[in-house]
Coordinates of C-alpha atoms in Angstrom, one line a residue:
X255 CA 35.5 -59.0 -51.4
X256 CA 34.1 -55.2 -51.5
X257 CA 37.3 -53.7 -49.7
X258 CA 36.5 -49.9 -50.9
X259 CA 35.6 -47.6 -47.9
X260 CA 31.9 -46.2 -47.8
X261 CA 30.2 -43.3 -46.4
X262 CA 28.0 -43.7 -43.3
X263 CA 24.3 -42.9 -44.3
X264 CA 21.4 -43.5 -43.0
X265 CA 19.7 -46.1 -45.5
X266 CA 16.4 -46.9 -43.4
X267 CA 14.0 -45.0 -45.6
X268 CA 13.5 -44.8 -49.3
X269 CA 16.3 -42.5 -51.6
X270 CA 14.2 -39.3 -51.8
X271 CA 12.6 -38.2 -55.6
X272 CA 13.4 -35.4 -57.1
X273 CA 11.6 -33.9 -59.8
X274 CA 12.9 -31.5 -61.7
X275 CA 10.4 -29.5 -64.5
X276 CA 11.5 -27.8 -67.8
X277 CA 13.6 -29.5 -70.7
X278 CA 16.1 -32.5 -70.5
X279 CA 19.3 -31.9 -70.4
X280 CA 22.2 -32.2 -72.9
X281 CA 22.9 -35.9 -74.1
X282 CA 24.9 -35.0 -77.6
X283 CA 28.8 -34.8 -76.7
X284 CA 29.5 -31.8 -78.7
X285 CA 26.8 -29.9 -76.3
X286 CA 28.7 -30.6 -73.4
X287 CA 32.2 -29.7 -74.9
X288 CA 30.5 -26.8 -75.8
X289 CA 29.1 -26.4 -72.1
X290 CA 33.1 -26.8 -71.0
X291 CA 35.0 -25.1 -73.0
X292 CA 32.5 -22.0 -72.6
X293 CA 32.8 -22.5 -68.7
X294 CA 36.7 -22.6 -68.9
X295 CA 36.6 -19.6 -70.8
X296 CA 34.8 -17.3 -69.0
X297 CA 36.4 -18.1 -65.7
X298 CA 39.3 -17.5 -66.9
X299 CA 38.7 -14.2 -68.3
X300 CA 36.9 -13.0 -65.3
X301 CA 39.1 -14.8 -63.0
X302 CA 40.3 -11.3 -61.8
X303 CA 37.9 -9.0 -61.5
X304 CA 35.0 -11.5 -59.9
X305 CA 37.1 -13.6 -57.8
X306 CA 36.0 -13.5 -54.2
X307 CA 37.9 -12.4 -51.5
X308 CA 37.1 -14.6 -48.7
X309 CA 36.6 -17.7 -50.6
X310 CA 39.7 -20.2 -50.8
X311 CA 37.7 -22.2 -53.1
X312 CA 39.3 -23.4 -56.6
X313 CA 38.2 -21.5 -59.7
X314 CA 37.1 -24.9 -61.5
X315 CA 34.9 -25.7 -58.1
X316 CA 33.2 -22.1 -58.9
X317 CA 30.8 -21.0 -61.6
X318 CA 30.5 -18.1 -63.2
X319 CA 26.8 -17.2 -61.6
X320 CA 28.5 -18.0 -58.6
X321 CA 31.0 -15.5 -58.8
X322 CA 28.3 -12.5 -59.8
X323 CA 26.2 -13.2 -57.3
X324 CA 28.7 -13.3 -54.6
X325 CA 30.3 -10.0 -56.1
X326 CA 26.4 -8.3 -56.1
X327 CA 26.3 -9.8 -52.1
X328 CA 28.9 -8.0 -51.1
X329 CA 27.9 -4.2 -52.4
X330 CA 24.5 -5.5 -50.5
X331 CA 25.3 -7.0 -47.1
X332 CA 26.1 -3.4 -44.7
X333 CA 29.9 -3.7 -44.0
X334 CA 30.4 -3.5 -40.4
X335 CA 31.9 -0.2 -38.8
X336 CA 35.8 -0.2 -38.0
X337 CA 34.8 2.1 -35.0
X338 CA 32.9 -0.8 -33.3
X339 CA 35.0 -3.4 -34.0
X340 CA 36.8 -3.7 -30.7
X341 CA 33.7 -2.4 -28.0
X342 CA 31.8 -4.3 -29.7
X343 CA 29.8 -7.0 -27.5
X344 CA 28.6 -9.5 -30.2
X345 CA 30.8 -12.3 -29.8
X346 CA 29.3 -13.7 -33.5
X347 CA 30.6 -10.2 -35.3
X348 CA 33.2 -11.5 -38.1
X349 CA 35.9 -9.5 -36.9
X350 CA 36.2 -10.3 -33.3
X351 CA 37.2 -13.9 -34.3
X352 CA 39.4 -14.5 -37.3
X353 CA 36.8 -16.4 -40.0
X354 CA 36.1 -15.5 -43.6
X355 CA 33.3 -13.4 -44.5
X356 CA 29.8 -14.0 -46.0
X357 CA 30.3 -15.8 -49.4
X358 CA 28.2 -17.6 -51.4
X359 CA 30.5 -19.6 -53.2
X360 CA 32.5 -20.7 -49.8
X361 CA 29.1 -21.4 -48.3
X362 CA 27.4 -23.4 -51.1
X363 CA 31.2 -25.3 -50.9
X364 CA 31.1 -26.2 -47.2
X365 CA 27.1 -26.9 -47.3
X366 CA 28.5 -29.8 -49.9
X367 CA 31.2 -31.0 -47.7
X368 CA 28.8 -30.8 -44.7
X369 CA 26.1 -33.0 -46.3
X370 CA 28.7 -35.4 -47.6
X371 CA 29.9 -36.1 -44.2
X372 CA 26.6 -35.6 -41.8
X373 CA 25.6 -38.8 -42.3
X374 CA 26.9 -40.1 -39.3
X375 CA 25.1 -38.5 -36.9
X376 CA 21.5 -39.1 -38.7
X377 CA 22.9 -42.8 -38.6
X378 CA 23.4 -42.0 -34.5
X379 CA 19.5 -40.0 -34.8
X380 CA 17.7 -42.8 -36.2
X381 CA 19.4 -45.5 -33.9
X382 CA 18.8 -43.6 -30.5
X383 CA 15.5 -43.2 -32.0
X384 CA 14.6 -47.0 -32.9
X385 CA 16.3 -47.4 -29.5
X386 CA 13.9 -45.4 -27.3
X387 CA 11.1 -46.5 -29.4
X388 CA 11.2 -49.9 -28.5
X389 CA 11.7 -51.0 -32.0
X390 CA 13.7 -54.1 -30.6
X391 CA 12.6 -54.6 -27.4
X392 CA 16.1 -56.6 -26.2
X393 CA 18.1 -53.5 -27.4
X394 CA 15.8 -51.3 -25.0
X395 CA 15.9 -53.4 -22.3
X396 CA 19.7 -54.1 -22.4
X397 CA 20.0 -50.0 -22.5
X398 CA 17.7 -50.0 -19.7
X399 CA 19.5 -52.6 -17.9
X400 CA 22.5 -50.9 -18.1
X401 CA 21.1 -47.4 -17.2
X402 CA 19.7 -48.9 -13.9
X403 CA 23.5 -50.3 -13.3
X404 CA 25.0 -46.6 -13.4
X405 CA 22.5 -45.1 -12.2
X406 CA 22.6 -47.6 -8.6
X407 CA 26.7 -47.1 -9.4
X408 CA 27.4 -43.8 -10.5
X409 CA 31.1 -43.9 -9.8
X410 CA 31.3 -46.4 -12.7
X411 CA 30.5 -43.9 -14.9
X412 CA 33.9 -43.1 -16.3
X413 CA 34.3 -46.7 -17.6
X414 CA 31.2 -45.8 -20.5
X415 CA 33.5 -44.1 -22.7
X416 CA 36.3 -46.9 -22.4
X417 CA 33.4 -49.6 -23.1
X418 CA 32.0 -47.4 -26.2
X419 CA 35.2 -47.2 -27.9
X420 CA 36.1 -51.0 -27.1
X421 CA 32.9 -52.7 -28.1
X422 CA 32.1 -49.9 -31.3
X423 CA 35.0 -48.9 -32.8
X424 CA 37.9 -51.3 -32.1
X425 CA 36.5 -55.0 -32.1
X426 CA 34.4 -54.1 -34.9
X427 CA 37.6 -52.5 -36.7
X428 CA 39.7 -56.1 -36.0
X429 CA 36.8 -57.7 -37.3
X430 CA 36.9 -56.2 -40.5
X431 CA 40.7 -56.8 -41.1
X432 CA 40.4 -60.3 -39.8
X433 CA 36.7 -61.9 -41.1
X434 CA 35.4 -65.1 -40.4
X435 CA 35.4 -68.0 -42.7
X436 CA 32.9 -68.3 -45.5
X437 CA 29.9 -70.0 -44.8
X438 CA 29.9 -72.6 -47.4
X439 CA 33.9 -73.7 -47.0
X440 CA 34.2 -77.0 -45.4
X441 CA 36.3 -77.0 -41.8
X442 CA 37.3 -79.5 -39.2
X443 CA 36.0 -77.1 -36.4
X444 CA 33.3 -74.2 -36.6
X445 CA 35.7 -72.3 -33.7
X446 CA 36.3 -68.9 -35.0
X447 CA 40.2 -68.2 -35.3
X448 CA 41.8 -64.6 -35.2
X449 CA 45.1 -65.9 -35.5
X450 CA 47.1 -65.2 -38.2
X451 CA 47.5 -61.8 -40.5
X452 CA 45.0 -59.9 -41.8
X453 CA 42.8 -61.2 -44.1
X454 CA 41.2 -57.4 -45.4
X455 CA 42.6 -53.9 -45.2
X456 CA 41.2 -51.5 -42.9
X457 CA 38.2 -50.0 -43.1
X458 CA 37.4 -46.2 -43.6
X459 CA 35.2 -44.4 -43.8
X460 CA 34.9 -41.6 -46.9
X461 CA 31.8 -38.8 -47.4
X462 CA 28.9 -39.4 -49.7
X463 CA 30.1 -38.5 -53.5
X464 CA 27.7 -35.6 -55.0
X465 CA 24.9 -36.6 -56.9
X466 CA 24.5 -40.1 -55.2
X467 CA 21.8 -42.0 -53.3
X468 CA 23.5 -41.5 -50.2
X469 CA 24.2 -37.7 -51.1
X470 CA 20.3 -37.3 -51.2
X471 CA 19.6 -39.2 -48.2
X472 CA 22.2 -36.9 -46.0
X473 CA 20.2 -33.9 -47.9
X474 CA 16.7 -35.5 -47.1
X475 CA 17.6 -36.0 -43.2
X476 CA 19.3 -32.4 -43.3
X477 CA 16.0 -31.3 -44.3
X478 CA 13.8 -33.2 -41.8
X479 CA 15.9 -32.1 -39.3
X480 CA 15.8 -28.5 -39.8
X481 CA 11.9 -29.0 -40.0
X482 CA 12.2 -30.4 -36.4
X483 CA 14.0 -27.8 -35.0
X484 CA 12.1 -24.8 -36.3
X485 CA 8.8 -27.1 -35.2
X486 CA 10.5 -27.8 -31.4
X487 CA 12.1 -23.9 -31.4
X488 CA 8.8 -22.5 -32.0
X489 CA 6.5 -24.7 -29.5
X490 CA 9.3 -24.0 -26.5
X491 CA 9.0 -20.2 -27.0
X492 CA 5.3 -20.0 -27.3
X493 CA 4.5 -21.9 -24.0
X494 CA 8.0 -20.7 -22.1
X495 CA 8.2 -17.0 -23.3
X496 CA 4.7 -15.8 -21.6
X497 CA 5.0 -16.6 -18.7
X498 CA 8.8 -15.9 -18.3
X499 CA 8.6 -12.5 -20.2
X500 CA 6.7 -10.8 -17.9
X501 CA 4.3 -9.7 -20.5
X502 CA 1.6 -11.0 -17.8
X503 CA 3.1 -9.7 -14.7
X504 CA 1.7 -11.1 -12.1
X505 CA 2.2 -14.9 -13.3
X506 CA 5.8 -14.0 -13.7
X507 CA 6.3 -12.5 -10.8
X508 CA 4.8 -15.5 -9.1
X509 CA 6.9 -18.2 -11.1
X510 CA 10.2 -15.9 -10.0
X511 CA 8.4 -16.6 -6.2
X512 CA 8.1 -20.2 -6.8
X513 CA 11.7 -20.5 -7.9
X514 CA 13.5 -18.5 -5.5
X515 CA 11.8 -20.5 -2.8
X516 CA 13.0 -23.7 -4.3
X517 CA 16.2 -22.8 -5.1
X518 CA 17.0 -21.8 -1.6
X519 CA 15.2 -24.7 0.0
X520 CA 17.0 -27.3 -2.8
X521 CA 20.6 -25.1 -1.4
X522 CA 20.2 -26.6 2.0
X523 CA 17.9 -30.2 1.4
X524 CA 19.5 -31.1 -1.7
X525 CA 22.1 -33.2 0.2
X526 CA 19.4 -35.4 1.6
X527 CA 17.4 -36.5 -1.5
X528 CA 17.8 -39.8 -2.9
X529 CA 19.2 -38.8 -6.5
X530 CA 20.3 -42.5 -7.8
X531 CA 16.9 -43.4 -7.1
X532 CA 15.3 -40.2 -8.5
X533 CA 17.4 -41.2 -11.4
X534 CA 16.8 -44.5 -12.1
X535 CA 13.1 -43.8 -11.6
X536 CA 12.8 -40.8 -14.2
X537 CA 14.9 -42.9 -16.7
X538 CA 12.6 -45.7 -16.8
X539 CA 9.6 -43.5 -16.9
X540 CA 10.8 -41.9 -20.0
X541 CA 12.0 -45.1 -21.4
X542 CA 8.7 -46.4 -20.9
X543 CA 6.7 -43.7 -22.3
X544 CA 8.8 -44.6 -25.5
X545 CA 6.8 -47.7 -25.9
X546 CA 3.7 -47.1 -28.3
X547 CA 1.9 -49.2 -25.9
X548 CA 2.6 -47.2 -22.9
X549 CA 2.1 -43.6 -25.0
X550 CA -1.7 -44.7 -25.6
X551 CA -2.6 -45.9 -22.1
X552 CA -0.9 -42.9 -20.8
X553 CA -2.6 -40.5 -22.8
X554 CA -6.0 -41.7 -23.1
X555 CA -6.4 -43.5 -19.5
X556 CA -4.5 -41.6 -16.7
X557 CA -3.8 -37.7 -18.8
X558 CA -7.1 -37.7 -20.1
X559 CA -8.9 -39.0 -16.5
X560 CA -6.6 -37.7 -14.2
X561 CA -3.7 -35.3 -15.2
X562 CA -5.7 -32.9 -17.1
X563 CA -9.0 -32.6 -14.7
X564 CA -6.3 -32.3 -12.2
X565 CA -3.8 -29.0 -13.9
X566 CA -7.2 -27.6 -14.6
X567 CA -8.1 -27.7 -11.0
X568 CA -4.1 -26.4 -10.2
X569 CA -4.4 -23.5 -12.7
X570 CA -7.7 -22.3 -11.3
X571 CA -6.3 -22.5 -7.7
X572 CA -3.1 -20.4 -8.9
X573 CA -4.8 -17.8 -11.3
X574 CA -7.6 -17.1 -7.8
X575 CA -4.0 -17.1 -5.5
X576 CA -2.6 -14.4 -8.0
X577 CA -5.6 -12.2 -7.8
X578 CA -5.5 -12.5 -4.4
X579 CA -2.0 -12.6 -3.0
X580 CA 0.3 -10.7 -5.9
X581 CA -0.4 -7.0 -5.6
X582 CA 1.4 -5.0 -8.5
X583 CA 1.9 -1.5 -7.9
X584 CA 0.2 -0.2 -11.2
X585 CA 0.7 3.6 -10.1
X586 CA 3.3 4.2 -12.7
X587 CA 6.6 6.4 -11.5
X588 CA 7.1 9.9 -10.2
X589 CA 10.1 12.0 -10.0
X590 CA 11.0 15.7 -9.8
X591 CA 12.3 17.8 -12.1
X592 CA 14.0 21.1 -12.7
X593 CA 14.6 24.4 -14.5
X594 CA 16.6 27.2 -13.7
X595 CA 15.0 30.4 -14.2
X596 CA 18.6 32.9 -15.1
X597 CA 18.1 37.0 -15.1
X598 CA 20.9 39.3 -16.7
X599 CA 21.8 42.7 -14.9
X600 CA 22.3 45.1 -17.8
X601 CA 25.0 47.8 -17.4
X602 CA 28.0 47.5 -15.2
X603 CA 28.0 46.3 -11.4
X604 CA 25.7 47.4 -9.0
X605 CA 23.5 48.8 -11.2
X606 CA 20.6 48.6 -14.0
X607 CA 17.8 46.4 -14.1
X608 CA 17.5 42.4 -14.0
X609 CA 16.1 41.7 -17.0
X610 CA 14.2 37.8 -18.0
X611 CA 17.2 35.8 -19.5
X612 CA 16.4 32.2 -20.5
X613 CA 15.3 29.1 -18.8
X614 CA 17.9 26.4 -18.4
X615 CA 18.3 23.0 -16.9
X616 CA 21.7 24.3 -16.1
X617 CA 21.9 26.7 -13.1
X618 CA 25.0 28.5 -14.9
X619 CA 27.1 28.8 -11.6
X620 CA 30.3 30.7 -12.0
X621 CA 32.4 28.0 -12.1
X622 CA 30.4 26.3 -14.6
X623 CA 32.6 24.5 -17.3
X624 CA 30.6 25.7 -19.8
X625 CA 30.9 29.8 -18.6
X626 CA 34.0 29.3 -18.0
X627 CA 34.7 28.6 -22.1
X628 CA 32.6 31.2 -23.4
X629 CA 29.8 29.1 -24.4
X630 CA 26.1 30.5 -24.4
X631 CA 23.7 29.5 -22.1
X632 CA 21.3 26.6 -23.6
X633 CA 17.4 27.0 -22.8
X634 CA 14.2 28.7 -23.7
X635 CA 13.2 32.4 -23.4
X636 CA 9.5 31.4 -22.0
X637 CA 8.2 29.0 -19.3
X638 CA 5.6 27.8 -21.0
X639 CA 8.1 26.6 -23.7
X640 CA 9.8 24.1 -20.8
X641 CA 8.4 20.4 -21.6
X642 CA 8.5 17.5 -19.7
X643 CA 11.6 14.8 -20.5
X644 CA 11.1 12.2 -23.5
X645 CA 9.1 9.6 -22.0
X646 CA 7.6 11.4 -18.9
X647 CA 4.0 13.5 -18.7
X648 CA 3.4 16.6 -16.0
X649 CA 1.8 14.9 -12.7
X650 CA 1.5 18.6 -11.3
X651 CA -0.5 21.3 -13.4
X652 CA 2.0 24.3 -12.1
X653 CA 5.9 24.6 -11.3
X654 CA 6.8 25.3 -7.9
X655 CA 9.5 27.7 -6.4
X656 CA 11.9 26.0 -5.1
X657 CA 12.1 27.8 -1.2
X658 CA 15.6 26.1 0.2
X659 CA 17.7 27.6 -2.2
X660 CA 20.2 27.1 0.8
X661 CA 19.9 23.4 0.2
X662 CA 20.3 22.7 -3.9
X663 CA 23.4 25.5 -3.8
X664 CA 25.0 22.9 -0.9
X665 CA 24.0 19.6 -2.5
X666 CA 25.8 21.4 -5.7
X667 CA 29.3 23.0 -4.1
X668 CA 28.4 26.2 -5.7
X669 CA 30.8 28.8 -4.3
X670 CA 30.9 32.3 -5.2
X671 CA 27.4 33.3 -4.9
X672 CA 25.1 34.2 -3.2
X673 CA 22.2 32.9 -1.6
X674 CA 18.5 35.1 -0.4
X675 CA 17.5 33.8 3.1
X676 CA 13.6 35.5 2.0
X677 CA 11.7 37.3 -0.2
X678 CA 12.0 35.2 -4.0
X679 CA 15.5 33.0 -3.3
X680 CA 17.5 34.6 -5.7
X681 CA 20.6 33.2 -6.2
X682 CA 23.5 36.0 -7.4
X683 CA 26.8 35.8 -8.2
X684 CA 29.6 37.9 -6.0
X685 CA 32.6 39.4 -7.2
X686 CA 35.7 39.5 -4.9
X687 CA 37.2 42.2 -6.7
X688 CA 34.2 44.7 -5.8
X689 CA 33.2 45.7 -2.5
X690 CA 31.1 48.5 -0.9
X691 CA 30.1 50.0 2.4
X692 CA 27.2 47.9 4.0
X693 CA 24.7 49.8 6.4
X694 CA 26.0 48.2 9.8
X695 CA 29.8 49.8 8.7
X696 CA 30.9 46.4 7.3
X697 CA 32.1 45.3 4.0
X698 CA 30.3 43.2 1.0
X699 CA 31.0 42.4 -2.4
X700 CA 29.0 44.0 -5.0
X701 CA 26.6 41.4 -6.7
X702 CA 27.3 39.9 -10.5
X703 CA 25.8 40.0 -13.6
X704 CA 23.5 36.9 -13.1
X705 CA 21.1 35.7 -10.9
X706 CA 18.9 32.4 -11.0
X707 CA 16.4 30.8 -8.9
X708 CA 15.3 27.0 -9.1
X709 CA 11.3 25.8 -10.2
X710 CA 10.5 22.1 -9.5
X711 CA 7.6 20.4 -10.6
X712 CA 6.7 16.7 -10.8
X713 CA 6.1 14.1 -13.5
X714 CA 5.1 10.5 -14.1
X715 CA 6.5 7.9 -16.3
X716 CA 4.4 7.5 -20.0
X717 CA 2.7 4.0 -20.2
X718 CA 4.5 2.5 -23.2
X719 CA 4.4 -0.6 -25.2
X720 CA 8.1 -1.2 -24.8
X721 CA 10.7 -0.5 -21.7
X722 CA 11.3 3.3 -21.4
X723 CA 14.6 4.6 -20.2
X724 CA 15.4 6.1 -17.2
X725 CA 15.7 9.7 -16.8
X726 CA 17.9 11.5 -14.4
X727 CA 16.4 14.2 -12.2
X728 CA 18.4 17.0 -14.2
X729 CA 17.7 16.2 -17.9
X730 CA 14.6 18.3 -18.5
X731 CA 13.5 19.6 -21.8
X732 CA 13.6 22.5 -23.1

């Protein structure tokens, strides 16, 4: 009796062929103790110096190409900046979880003991798939059976797991420790008896050595199902990324309608539809579209006469309720914007002349942080230098005086200046240790060395291919 444990592979298709071109390889023996001893030699030399540093991998598992290559990898992969490591928001980043690094060696080493041990759930794909294919039709319509009886008695849900583990992994388990009688031995009664000890150890299950049939099958059905994936990946984002991106505006504004509506209708009906029968329907519907059968009638008698006349006739009606109903606002966005226009008295208070300064997006108040540490006044010495922000054109052809100078120095808590009810709405700076005689016998403080007055002017957001960011209403160019 074959008592050796073996792996679980799917064996319902052929062993895959592999061809392999250029010359045969070594047969003599002293080639391949030449092949060895040169391979022990050279990883021990260069066990040092090429040794990889996030690979716990054995240096007789690792080849010397191995090693280079790995060693060239890392001077090209970018190493990721120590700044960033904890702000950063990318969960997947190596050092926010504690997992080796990139290495070629650990990788080609865990893609063997991943395809060694995989097998098991191709062997669960190909079942499930026979299953809902209607490749036995008692299997499918025991499942079926017993989907209708959870789906009428949903609380005996819970029990599924217990039943799994009973009926596939322990009886068949005791089975194998105690088997039945051979076929051809000659017994009073054809009863089978699991009295007594066991008959066979118990079974195990071990991966799929390298290099064998069942090896290539797990690397077959790894393949295939990598194909499937990239095949299923693409199709879902070219039919669900168009209309969900927003790239065509008004169908996604309408789908986000559609939704919202149902969602808060579903939030206060959903109590009151039938689910176990909503269920139990949509289950055998899908089981019975498994059924090649079923596929064809469906898809040559009722989608081909009825379901696509009928989404044509539904897509028409929705593209004419689109143009009709959704109204984008196409005129892109306006905002205001501002420069400071800052003169300079020359000579000492109260007198010389003002003199053109710069023009700043910084009204250079006295208690400006940036006065205050001696720094120089950023800006442009001509007006016609002032653009518009990144991303923004002019909507007006000509700046604007800004008239309620009252207003912005409020909005701003600028104190120590002060503010011209008429004439050109200069704003000046005071000192408080100056004063002087005014004409009505009072006293006022002399004027500073600055003066500024504010220029608005208005500009629409640039039509761009991607999102443009937003601007603030003080961040104009200069």
């Amino acid at each position: 009796m074959d008592t050796e444990p073996k792996p679980v592979v799917n064996r319902d298709e052929p062993v895959p062929v592999i061809v392999v071109s250029g010359g045969g390889a070594a047969s003599s023996d002293g080639e391949s103790k030449r092949d060895r001893l040169k391979q022990s030699l050279s990883g021990a030399r260069l066990k040092g110096k090429l040794q990889d540093a996030g690979a716990n991998v054995s240096d007789n598992s690792r080849s010397l190409q191995d090693r280079i290559f790995a060693k060239l990898l890392q001077q090209v992969i970018p190493v990721e900046e120590r700044e960033n490591a904890g702000t950063d928001a990318n969960s997947r980043a190596s050092k926010s979880i504690a997992r080796p690094g990139f290495s070629l060696p650990l990788m080609t080493t865990n893609f063997r003991r991943f395809n060694a041990r995989v097998g098991v759930a191709f062997v669960f794909q190909n079942r499930l798939i026979r299953l809902l294919t209607w490749k036995k039709a008692s299997h499918t319509l025991s499942f079926s059976a017993i989907y209708s009886f959870v789906c009428l008695n949903p609380y005996l849900l819970p029990i599924l797991p217990g039943i799994l583990i009973l009926f596939f992994l322990l009886v068949p388990a005791f089975l194998a420790r105690h088997p039945p009688p051979p076929s051809a031995a000659t017994t009073v009664t054809t009863q089978y008896s699991i009295s007594g000890p066991p008959l066979a150890p118990a079974r195990s299950v071990r991966p799929a050595p390298e290099m064998s049939k069942d090896f290539f099958r797990n690397m077959r059905d790894l393949q295939n199902i990598m194909d499937d994936f990239s095949t299923v990946h693409d199709a879902l984002i070219a039919a669900l990324a168009p209309p969900t991106n927003f790239s065509n505006e008004p169908l996604s504004s309408t789908i986000f309608l559609f939704l919202f509506v149902a969602t808060c209708i579903l939030f206060f009906t959903s109590h009151l539809l039938p689910w176990r029968f909503i269920a139990l329907v949509s289950g055998w519907v899908a089981i019975a579209l498994g059924h090649p059968t079923v596929q064809e009638l469906a898809f040559n008698g009722i989608y081909k006469s009825h379901i696509r006349p009928a989404s044509t006739t539904a897509r028409s009606w929705l593209d004419n309720w689109i143009d009709g109903d959704i109204i984008m606002d196409s005129a892109p966005e306006t905002r205001e914007v501002e420069i400071f226009e800052l003169q300079r008295r020359q000579g000492s208070f109260g007198a010389g002349e003002w003199e053109s300064w710069i023009f700043s997006p910084n009204a250079w108040e006295p208690m400006a942080p940036a006065r205050i540490a001696g720094e120089r006044v950023n800006g442009t010495r001509f007006f016609e230098d002032v653009g518009a922000p990144n991303g923004w054109d002019w909507e007006t052809k000509k700046w604007e005086l800004d008239l309620g100078s009252h207003e912005w120095v409020e909005d701003r808590l600028i104190g120590g200046v002060e503010v011209e009810v008429e004439g050109e709405r200069w704003v000046y700076d005071i000192s408080p240790a100056h004063v002087e005689q005014t004409e009505t016998g009072g006293i006022g403080r002399k004027r500073g060395e600055w003066r500024r007055r504010r220029w608005v002017r208005m500009v629409r957001r640039k039509i761009l291919g991607g999102t443009p960011t937003a601007v603030s209403k003080q961040d104009t160019t200069s």
